[in-house]
Amino acid sequence: MSVVSLQLGQCGNQIGHELFSVISDDSSGPNRKYKQCSDERFFYETSTGGLVARSVLVDMEPKVISQAIAKASKSGRWRYGDKAHFSQKQGSGNNWANGFCVHGPHHEEAVEDLVRMEMERCDRLAGIFTMMSVAGGTGSGVGTYITQRLRDLYPNSFILNQVTWPYGAGEVIVQNYNSVLTLSHLYQLSDAILVHENDTVHKICSRLMNIKHISISDVNKVIAHQLASVLQPAYTADSTCHYSTNPIGELLSSLVCHPEYKLLSLCNIPQMSSTSLAYSVFNWPGLLKHLRQMLIASTRMEEGIDWTVSSPSAVTSGGEGATNSRHKSFNLSLANLLILRGKDVSTAVTDGFKDPALYVPWLKTENSFSTWTSPVAFNGYEKSATLVSNSQSLLKPLDSIVRKAWNMFASRAYIHQYTKFGISEEDFLDSFTAVEQIISSYTHL
Amino acid sequence: MTQSIVVQVGQCGNQVGCRFWDLVLREHAHVNQMGVYDEALSSFFRNVDQRCHCLVPNITENQVYLCACLQAVLVDMEEGVLAEILQGPLRSLFSSTQLISDVSGSGNNWAVGHHTYGLVYREQIVDQVRKAAEHCDCLQCFFLIHSMGGGTGSGLGTFVLKLLEDEFPEVCRIVTSVYPTAEDDVITSPYNSVLAMKELTEHADCVLPVDNQSLVDIVGKIQHMSNTGKLGCAIKKDCTIISGQGGVVKVEKPFDAMNNIVANLLLNITSSARFEGSLNMDLNEIAMNLVPFPRLHYLVSSLTPLYTLADVNIPPRRLDQMFSDAFSKEHQLIRADPKHNLYLACALMLRGNVQLSDLRRNIERLRPTLPFVPWNQEGWKTSLCSVPPVCHTHSLLALANNTCVKSTFFELRECFVKLYRRKAHLHHYLAVDGMELAEFNEALSSISALIEEYTHLESPLMPNAPRLTIAT
């Protein structure tokens, strides 16, 4: 089954390009079945034998797309489709309203045509995977509009949105407005929202990978590595002897049990610089123990983990007791998906994650936790573990975004820039309400 | 690639404009060694001769065969400056229809520039601008360059601004205004400036005020550095922001050093739109991010570094020094004190070999030292362009929307009121057809209201509005 990707805006296009590079590098190992499955999922073969990515690139200005296409062709291993991109001359100016109300409707037909062509090329569609940032104008505004159209056109397909949250200390001044507007709309349209935060990835680059001068492409490579570890072929609970043919569907059914809880976060260990990799040895128990603690202490990085946070001991009294004995920064999960890749994966013991204290009491543990495995070493790491989690870990950053956006809204700053494109103050209030609802649902898990 | 059209009005506007074209050509020739008309050039030039796609084989020689034509309109009501342009080496860049001129000038009288000449030349100016706009694939922005103290630049310039808003409402208007200093040689400059300010507040999207005194100070500083030549601090020859070496125009004129600084400002603002980079910033994003309230669109700009040192081994602390300098008073193009006033928003536009981590590190470092307005504590907009300016390895342009501009306006208003109280020189203005005393009063109240709005933002913290709560 194939995944059609949609790269939106500068961030989406840059990440998308890195993602395909990582996937193509990773599957060029000796395991043929793995390569076949991965190629079928993400690329299609042309008559000349080259691999073309199943991807549509959309941006309102041409520079980033031409860069991405040029870099892909240079790699020699894969490239983008010749006509599979759409750009205009003038960007959206970091304005969500401009992207959503003006550029989106203006160009919806062209983009829908491109997506439809990609979908028709697939034998069977696993789902639509979009990549965008929430801080800018095109990725967030046009991205939301396109997701809305795709949801209308293909109501039975899975749509998984990967979003990148910006640095807390500003990349774009109106980023908080754009984030709130995007999330409030996407929540209704998307099946699940997979979140990456620039702050966290930046810390991974600086502390774990020891990169002295971090550039945007370093950050993107880490994000691509994490995404690829989720999307590459694996054996799941449903298909234990051949690679899963429904990756996105299974991801959604294991993690998104209720439409009110759709925010997913990712952690992946180990992450280190390529020079230290040759000297490191890992074992599954060690990796899994770290990952479990990262989950409950809500850290997404393998350094600075707070080991004092522990899960409450099994309580025999009612739900009240469980809430009270929980450490205050304990991260309660709805569902977790563990993806293990590498040597001796069958020996990995995942019982630590099956502890019912980690999960909400109204879900049965066997429904909350699932594991995928793959014996193929991933992207140069002999053993690697990824945890996709639907939990409270994104609460704090989300809350901070909303708080800053609300402060700005209270002084009505920048509102005239949005109203001139058709977004009124009521729309803002609706969006704030929707996002506060999300925060409230997760807080009262 | 989007296109921009430059409209230069008045003596000052045209002189700065010429320096700008010279430096733009120098920059593109530096980047574009083959001399082929490429995307980046299309933002300011249009390719006239389709057969010959070559631009300039040797820009340093005096033979400039240009098959490209500027997207610009040059306006001046007296012939001297424009005639000089028509005879200079840049003449092949324009066709004579792009130059609109008259004979006698505006006599330092805003009313003459705005009402008399505005009426007479309205059609011609609209025509020229429309012609230039038709050639553009996607017009994004108008750059208006003028001075505030004179007659043509301020009067006719603001008339053109209003015209641009009427004819092309969706196109962004970025205005570079040269404000008069206290010791200005034009006595009626306060009148001209305040009358022009009203128009700028109402019709411009974004104004970059520049002050002659600051430019003089910067030039003085650079010349001091190059003359005293401390050991180990020797400035690389001709690599300063006041130098025009390597451009087309050979002869250096007196105000050139100061005008080069303003030209560099414009170059840096448009760099991210013209060249590629890892974090692009288009021109419409400037207005979007830096203008929280429609009337408060006056941005304080500062450029660093002013010069490149001859010593190639630049330790990384030089990079941090560049960021600190951008927030020091000596590098600003207008005399004001941002650090003791409130920042509403700030944009950092980096060019050259600067990495994301350097940027983030410096933002973290500088954030606690700069007072931001409470509802925009982390109000930074950043952009990274990979092409550095000529002769530098990296550069930084900081644009800040800060309440310190109100002190400049306050001084301007004081000068205006001093003259107005005595009704001095008023008869020259009132003698012009279409000019009334009410206009003076309106202009005065407009600038007072502006100062009031800036002051209001500085008022002590209002308690944060409570967030929406969801009933559980």
XYZ file of N, CA and C in Angstrom, chain A residues 142-331:
570
model
N -2.557 27.605 3.924
C -2.872 26.808 2.736
C -2.967 25.340 3.113
N -2.077 24.899 4.002
C -2.099 23.505 4.439
C -3.432 23.123 5.050
N -3.960 23.984 5.918
C -5.253 23.686 6.539
C -6.347 23.642 5.492
N -6.320 24.598 4.577
C -7.359 24.619 3.545
C -7.318 23.364 2.692
N -6.113 22.974 2.276
C -5.985 21.781 1.431
C -6.442 20.543 2.196
N -6.087 20.457 3.481
C -6.542 19.304 4.265
C -8.055 19.259 4.281
N -8.662 20.432 4.406
C -10.121 20.482 4.412
C -10.683 19.950 3.100
N -10.105 20.379 1.991
C -10.594 19.927 0.689
C -10.381 18.438 0.518
N -9.208 17.951 0.952
C -8.945 16.528 0.783
C -9.900 15.704 1.634
N -10.227 16.222 2.802
C -11.151 15.499 3.661
C -12.524 15.414 2.988
N -12.924 16.503 2.328
C -14.208 16.480 1.627
C -14.179 15.526 0.440
N -13.064 15.552 -0.299
C -13.012 14.731 -1.505
C -12.814 13.251 -1.212
N -12.052 12.960 -0.155
C -11.731 11.547 0.124
C -12.113 11.231 1.555
N -13.397 11.139 1.839
C -13.803 10.975 3.239
C -13.374 9.651 3.847
N -13.050 8.663 3.019
C -12.690 7.364 3.587
C -11.193 7.138 3.686
N -10.403 8.103 3.263
C -8.955 7.881 3.354
C -8.432 8.421 4.657
N -7.313 7.865 5.084
C -6.697 8.337 6.314
C -5.862 9.553 6.008
N -5.955 10.557 6.862
C -5.100 11.737 6.696
C -4.292 11.921 7.969
N -2.983 11.831 7.831
C -2.097 12.015 8.984
C -1.319 13.310 8.750
N -1.447 14.275 9.666
C -0.750 15.556 9.505
C 0.463 15.619 10.412
N 1.622 15.862 9.814
C 2.796 16.091 10.649
C 2.968 17.611 10.732
N 3.006 18.138 11.949
C 3.181 19.584 12.068
C 4.433 19.888 12.866
N 5.065 21.001 12.528
C 6.257 21.425 13.257
C 5.915 22.675 14.027
N 6.106 22.632 15.342
C 5.860 23.820 16.149
C 7.142 24.632 16.224
N 7.038 25.957 16.176
C 8.249 26.768 16.083
C 8.968 26.905 17.421
N 10.136 27.510 17.388
C 10.870 27.824 18.610
C 10.018 28.739 19.479
N 10.059 28.506 20.785
C 9.280 29.336 21.692
C 9.675 30.796 21.571
N 10.993 31.033 21.443
C 11.466 32.410 21.361
C 11.481 32.896 19.935
N 10.389 32.802 19.305
C 10.157 33.500 18.056
C 10.930 33.148 16.818
N 10.211 32.702 15.821
C 10.773 32.686 14.478
C 9.976 33.675 13.670
N 8.722 33.742 14.031
C 7.789 34.624 13.343
C 6.992 35.256 14.471
N 6.736 36.537 14.369
C 6.104 37.179 15.515
C 4.663 36.735 15.706
N 3.961 36.503 14.609
C 2.560 36.106 14.756
C 2.403 34.592 14.790
N 3.496 33.867 15.147
C 3.434 32.416 15.074
C 2.368 31.850 15.991
N 2.114 32.496 17.125
C 1.143 31.927 18.051
C -0.267 32.013 17.501
N -0.567 33.132 16.837
C -1.877 33.237 16.194
C -2.028 32.144 15.142
N -1.000 32.024 14.287
C -1.087 31.045 13.213
C -1.233 29.639 13.779
N -0.519 29.354 14.875
C -0.608 28.019 15.459
C -2.006 27.736 15.979
N -2.573 28.697 16.712
C -3.908 28.465 17.282
C -4.935 28.265 16.172
N -4.867 29.123 15.147
C -5.835 28.996 14.053
C -5.686 27.645 13.352
N -4.437 27.236 13.094
C -4.226 25.962 12.400
C -4.729 24.795 13.215
N -4.301 24.729 14.481
C -4.664 23.559 15.277
C -6.160 23.430 15.460
N -6.830 24.583 15.636
C -8.271 24.483 15.868
C -8.964 23.894 14.649
N -8.513 24.270 13.462
C -9.168 23.712 12.276
C -8.738 22.286 11.999
N -7.412 22.035 12.120
C -6.929 20.699 11.775
C -7.537 19.619 12.650
N -7.819 20.001 13.890
C -8.309 18.989 14.821
C -9.577 18.333 14.320
N -10.422 19.111 13.627
C -11.658 18.518 13.118
C -11.425 17.725 11.852
N -10.389 18.093 11.094
C -10.245 17.519 9.767
C -9.328 16.305 9.721
N -8.325 16.319 10.579
C -7.296 15.314 10.429
C -7.629 14.086 11.262
N -7.015 12.954 10.908
C -7.218 11.773 11.739
C -6.275 11.772 12.928
N -5.090 12.308 12.716
C -4.156 12.428 13.837
C -3.139 13.495 13.498
N -2.638 14.175 14.539
C -1.666 15.236 14.316
C -0.377 14.842 15.019
N 0.669 14.642 14.240
C 1.953 14.209 14.785
C 2.817 15.461 14.938
N 3.264 15.744 16.160
C 3.883 17.043 16.428
C 5.387 16.935 16.637
N 6.116 17.855 16.037
C 7.541 18.026 16.334
C 7.748 19.440 16.814
N 8.600 19.613 17.813
C 8.869 20.970 18.259
C 10.308 21.341 17.932
N 10.497 22.489 17.349
C 11.844 22.921 16.987
C 12.770 23.013 18.192
N 12.225 23.474 19.317
C 13.055 23.589 20.529
C 13.658 22.249 20.913
N 12.806 21.210 20.963
C 13.271 19.885 21.370
C 14.292 19.342 20.378
N 13.973 19.457 19.103
C 14.890 18.898 18.109
C 16.221 19.647 18.137
N 16.144 20.939 18.399
C 17.374 21.720 18.480
C 18.241 21.224 19.624
N 17.585 20.920 20.770
C 18.358 20.403 21.908
C 18.968 19.060 21.579
N 18.211 18.219 20.867
C 18.769 16.921 20.477
C 20.022 17.141 19.644
N 19.944 18.077 18.711
C 21.106 18.326 17.858
C 22.294 18.806 18.670
N 22.024 19.706 19.615
C 23.176 20.288 20.282
C 23.732 19.373 21.349
N 22.847 18.753 22.159
C 23.390 17.974 23.270
C 23.741 16.553 22.877
N 22.835 15.904 22.152
C 23.090 14.498 21.887
C 23.986 14.285 20.680
N 23.751 15.100 19.645
C 24.515 14.837 18.452
C 25.744 15.695 18.359
N 25.902 16.567 19.328
C 27.130 17.337 19.417
C 27.453 18.137 18.176
N 26.449 18.675 17.555
C 26.736 19.477 16.365
C 27.038 20.884 16.829
N 28.205 21.403 16.426
C 28.600 22.712 16.944
C 27.778 23.835 16.316
N 27.693 23.821 14.993
C 26.957 24.895 14.334
C 25.737 24.290 13.687
N 24.646 24.376 14.399
C 23.447 23.696 13.926
C 22.795 24.517 12.835
N 22.507 23.868 11.754
C 21.823 24.575 10.684
C 20.433 23.984 10.555
N 19.624 24.643 9.762
C 18.252 24.149 9.593
C 18.242 22.738 9.031
N 19.181 22.411 8.174
C 19.120 21.068 7.600
C 19.464 20.012 8.641
N 20.279 20.365 9.667
C 20.535 19.393 10.736
C 19.250 19.093 11.485
N 18.511 20.169 11.798
C 17.243 19.992 12.512
C 16.301 19.138 11.673
N 16.252 19.446 10.365
C 15.345 18.682 9.505
C 15.743 17.226 9.406
N 17.051 16.960 9.446
C 17.481 15.562 9.325
C 17.002 14.754 10.528
N 17.053 15.381 11.713
C 16.596 14.656 12.902
C 15.103 14.367 12.799
N 14.344 15.376 12.368
C 12.894 15.170 12.228
C 12.623 14.064 11.204
N 13.377 14.096 10.095
C 13.156 13.085 9.052
C 13.488 11.693 9.589
N 14.558 11.604 10.383
C 14.944 10.321 10.956
C 13.822 9.777 11.814
N 13.232 10.647 12.646
C 12.158 10.192 13.523
C 10.929 9.772 12.725
N 10.597 10.545 11.692
C 9.417 10.212 10.900
C 9.620 8.899 10.147
N 10.818 8.752 9.579
C 11.066 7.542 8.802
C 10.991 6.309 9.695
N 11.428 6.453 10.952
C 11.393 5.282 11.817
C 9.965 4.835 12.077
N 9.007 5.748 11.922
C 7.608 5.361 12.103
C 7.042 4.790 10.807
N 7.412 5.423 9.686
C 6.739 5.082 8.439
C 7.344 3.914 7.682
N 8.581 3.549 7.975
C 9.205 2.456 7.233
C 8.516 1.142 7.581
N 8.667 0.118 6.727
C 7.939 -1.132 6.930
C 8.261 -1.799 8.263
N 7.269 -2.420 8.847
C 7.469 -3.130 10.116
C 6.420 -4.217 10.221
N 6.712 -5.192 11.111
C 5.716 -6.235 11.382
C 4.833 -5.733 12.497
N 3.559 -5.752 12.278
C 2.660 -5.271 13.328
C 1.889 -6.423 13.915
N 1.018 -6.100 14.842
C 0.225 -7.150 15.484
C -0.677 -7.835 14.456
N -1.150 -7.048 13.474
C -2.056 -7.636 12.494
C -1.351 -8.465 11.437
N -0.116 -8.127 11.153
C 0.547 -8.896 10.086
C 1.906 -9.298 10.587
N 1.970 -10.472 11.164
C 3.214 -10.849 11.830
C 4.209 -11.519 10.911
N 3.786 -11.981 9.752
C 4.813 -12.628 8.938
C 5.191 -11.869 7.699
N 4.439 -10.840 7.382
C 4.909 -10.008 6.282
C 4.725 -8.553 6.704
N 5.375 -7.674 6.021
C 5.328 -6.271 6.411
C 3.914 -5.745 6.299
N 3.576 -4.925 7.248
C 2.212 -4.405 7.308
C 1.857 -3.666 6.032
N 0.637 -3.896 5.577
C 0.215 -3.200 4.368
C -0.669 -2.012 4.697
N -0.870 -1.786 5.963
C -1.752 -0.671 6.287
C -1.143 0.145 7.424
N 0.006 0.742 7.171
C 0.729 1.358 8.287
C -0.045 2.498 8.941
N -0.600 3.372 8.125
C -1.251 4.538 8.733
C -2.528 4.107 9.456
N -3.266 3.211 8.831
C -4.497 2.753 9.471
C -4.219 2.117 10.810
N -3.165 1.277 10.859
C -2.872 0.608 12.126
C -2.363 1.585 13.165
N -1.597 2.555 12.714
C -1.126 3.590 13.631
C -2.317 4.292 14.257
N -3.271 4.651 13.433
C -4.422 5.386 13.942
C -5.261 4.512 14.855
N -5.444 3.253 14.477
C -6.333 2.438 15.318
C -5.668 2.122 16.638
N -4.339 2.054 16.680
C -3.749 1.793 18.003
C -3.681 3.038 18.859
N -3.594 4.210 18.252
C -3.340 5.390 19.078
C -4.529 6.318 19.259
N -5.341 6.441 18.226
C -6.406 7.443 18.333
C -7.722 6.739 18.604
N -8.001 6.550 19.895
C -9.191 5.773 20.230
C -10.424 6.646 20.322
N -10.229 7.927 20.455
C -11.359 8.819 20.679
C -11.084 10.089 19.884
N -12.067 10.620 19.164
C -11.782 11.769 18.312
C -11.374 13.032 19.050
N -11.537 13.012 20.380
C -11.134 14.220 21.082
C -9.651 14.233 21.417
N -9.006 13.103 21.248
C -7.593 13.010 21.613
C -6.787 12.618 20.398
N -6.237 13.629 19.724
C -5.547 13.306 18.479
C -4.097 13.749 18.419
N -3.588 14.317 19.485
C -2.226 14.846 19.389
C -1.220 13.751 19.703
N -0.293 13.520 18.802
C 0.691 12.460 19.009
C 2.073 13.071 19.094
N 2.874 12.532 20.009
C 4.259 12.990 20.062
C 5.177 11.817 19.803
N 6.404 12.163 19.421
C 7.356 11.126 19.012
C 8.587 11.195 19.866
N 9.118 10.050 20.321
C 10.511 10.096 20.739
C 11.244 8.930 20.134
N 12.503 9.140 19.865
C 13.290 8.130 19.223
C 14.649 8.086 19.872
N 15.056 6.895 20.316
C 16.424 6.766 20.817
C 17.068 5.567 20.154
N 18.347 5.453 20.049
C 19.289 6.485 20.444
C 19.509 7.516 19.330
N 19.976 8.680 19.720
C 20.319 9.686 18.713
C 21.699 10.162 19.082
N 22.647 9.938 18.226
C 23.969 10.478 18.535
C 24.707 10.799 17.260
N 25.837 11.434 17.415
C 26.572 11.845 16.224
C 27.138 10.612 15.543
N 27.326 10.697 14.270
C 27.770 9.521 13.521
C 29.146 9.053 13.950
N 29.957 9.986 14.481
C 31.291 9.559 14.899
C 31.229 8.698 16.148
N 30.291 9.010 17.067
C 30.237 8.177 18.282
C 29.525 6.866 18.026
N 28.779 6.813 16.943
C 27.959 5.627 16.698
C 28.797 4.374 16.633
N 29.952 4.484 15.990
C 30.771 3.289 15.801
C 31.247 2.708 17.117
N 31.296 3.536 18.163
C 31.835 3.043 19.424
C 30.758 2.702 20.433
N 29.510 2.724 20.013
C 28.464 2.506 21.014
C 27.816 1.155 20.820
N 27.441 0.587 21.940
C 26.731 -0.691 21.900
C 25.445 -0.513 22.672
N 24.376 -1.050 22.165
C 23.112 -0.888 22.864
C 22.525 -2.222 23.211
N 21.699 -2.214 24.221
C 20.914 -3.430 24.440
C 19.470 -3.024 24.670
N 18.583 -3.926 24.366
C 17.164 -3.606 24.411
C 16.681 -3.212 25.799
N 17.051 -3.952 26.839
C 16.533 -3.542 28.151
C 16.908 -2.107 28.503
N 18.160 -1.740 28.197
C 18.581 -0.375 28.509
C 17.764 0.654 27.750
N 17.632 0.415 26.451
C 16.886 1.360 25.622
C 15.449 1.483 26.097
N 14.838 0.337 26.405
C 13.426 0.386 26.767
C 13.216 1.047 28.112
N 14.169 0.832 29.019
C 14.014 1.467 30.334
C 14.059 2.984 30.186
N 15.021 3.457 29.382
C 15.121 4.894 29.159
C 13.868 5.446 28.520
N 13.383 4.703 27.544
C 12.221 5.186 26.810
C 11.006 5.282 27.724
N 10.884 4.300 28.614
C 9.736 4.303 29.524
C 9.810 5.503 30.454
N 11.006 5.779 30.964
C 11.136 6.923 31.860
C 10.923 8.227 31.104
N 11.378 8.263 29.856
C 11.141 9.464 29.057
C 9.646 9.681 28.882
N 8.920 8.596 28.756
C 7.481 8.733 28.572
C 6.835 9.301 29.821
N 7.151 8.703 30.994
C 6.389 9.146 32.161
C 6.882 10.485 32.687
N 8.142 10.833 32.420
C 8.599 12.158 32.876
C 8.416 13.194 31.793
N 7.865 12.791 30.691
C 7.563 13.725 29.616
C 8.778 14.427 29.034
N 9.882 13.730 28.926
C 11.044 14.336 28.248
C 11.132 13.690 26.891
N 11.505 14.502 25.886
C 11.575 13.847 24.602
C 13.006 13.688 24.142
N 13.900 13.708 25.120
C 15.307 13.653 24.748
C 16.001 12.734 25.719
N 17.059 12.064 25.290
C 17.668 11.087 26.168
C 18.703 11.701 27.092
N 18.488 12.902 27.497
C 19.413 13.521 28.439
C 18.581 14.371 29.369
N 18.979 14.464 30.608
C 18.187 15.278 31.539
C 16.874 14.628 31.880
N 16.833 13.301 31.850
C 15.585 12.614 32.197
C 15.395 12.699 33.701
N 14.201 13.004 34.105
C 13.921 13.103 35.532
C 13.554 11.728 36.075
N 14.506 11.088 36.768
C 14.251 9.733 37.258
C 13.427 9.706 38.533
N 13.112 10.871 39.103
C 12.328 10.831 40.339
C 10.851 10.596 40.057
N 10.462 10.846 38.803
C 9.053 10.628 38.502
C 8.813 9.136 38.370
N 7.830 8.645 39.089
C 7.580 7.210 38.948
C 6.091 6.974 38.848
N 5.760 5.864 38.314
C 4.337 5.573 38.162
C 3.757 5.212 39.520
N 2.535 5.568 39.756
C 1.917 5.233 41.052
C 1.793 3.727 41.172
N 1.941 3.240 42.358
C 1.834 1.781 42.544
C 0.394 1.366 42.328
N 0.207 0.145 42.034
C -1.146 -0.329 41.697
C -2.091 -0.070 42.856
N -3.172 0.599 42.580
C -4.081 0.992 43.658
C -5.312 0.114 43.601
N -5.744 -0.348 44.744
C -6.942 -1.172 44.762
C -8.191 -0.329 44.950
N -8.026 0.831 45.551
C -9.214 1.688 45.731
C -9.554 2.348 44.390
N -10.562 3.170 44.424
C -11.104 3.715 43.172
C -10.186 4.714 42.468
N -10.668 5.292 41.436
C -9.893 6.205 40.587
C -9.307 7.382 41.355
N -9.992 7.834 42.413
C -9.509 8.982 43.181
C -8.109 8.737 43.694
N -7.929 7.544 44.253
C -6.633 7.229 44.853
C -5.527 7.289 43.822
N -5.849 6.782 42.649
C -4.830 6.748 41.600
C -4.394 8.170 41.258
N -5.351 9.064 41.149
C -4.991 10.441 40.791
C -4.121 11.057 41.874
N -4.462 10.796 43.132
C -3.730 11.460 44.204
C -2.312 10.952 44.340
N -2.102 9.674 44.106
C -0.762 9.169 44.356
C 0.159 9.411 43.165
N -0.347 10.039 42.136
C 0.500 10.291 40.974
C 1.424 11.460 41.231
N 2.650 11.305 40.814
C 3.612 12.403 40.899
C 3.105 13.567 40.056
N 3.385 14.774 40.486
C 2.726 15.879 39.781
C 3.181 16.048 38.355
N 4.394 15.593 37.991
C 4.714 15.729 36.573
C 4.629 14.400 35.853
N 3.844 13.506 36.401
C 3.687 12.221 35.747
C 2.849 12.392 34.498
N 3.295 11.772 33.449
C 2.626 11.939 32.168
C 1.673 10.764 31.919
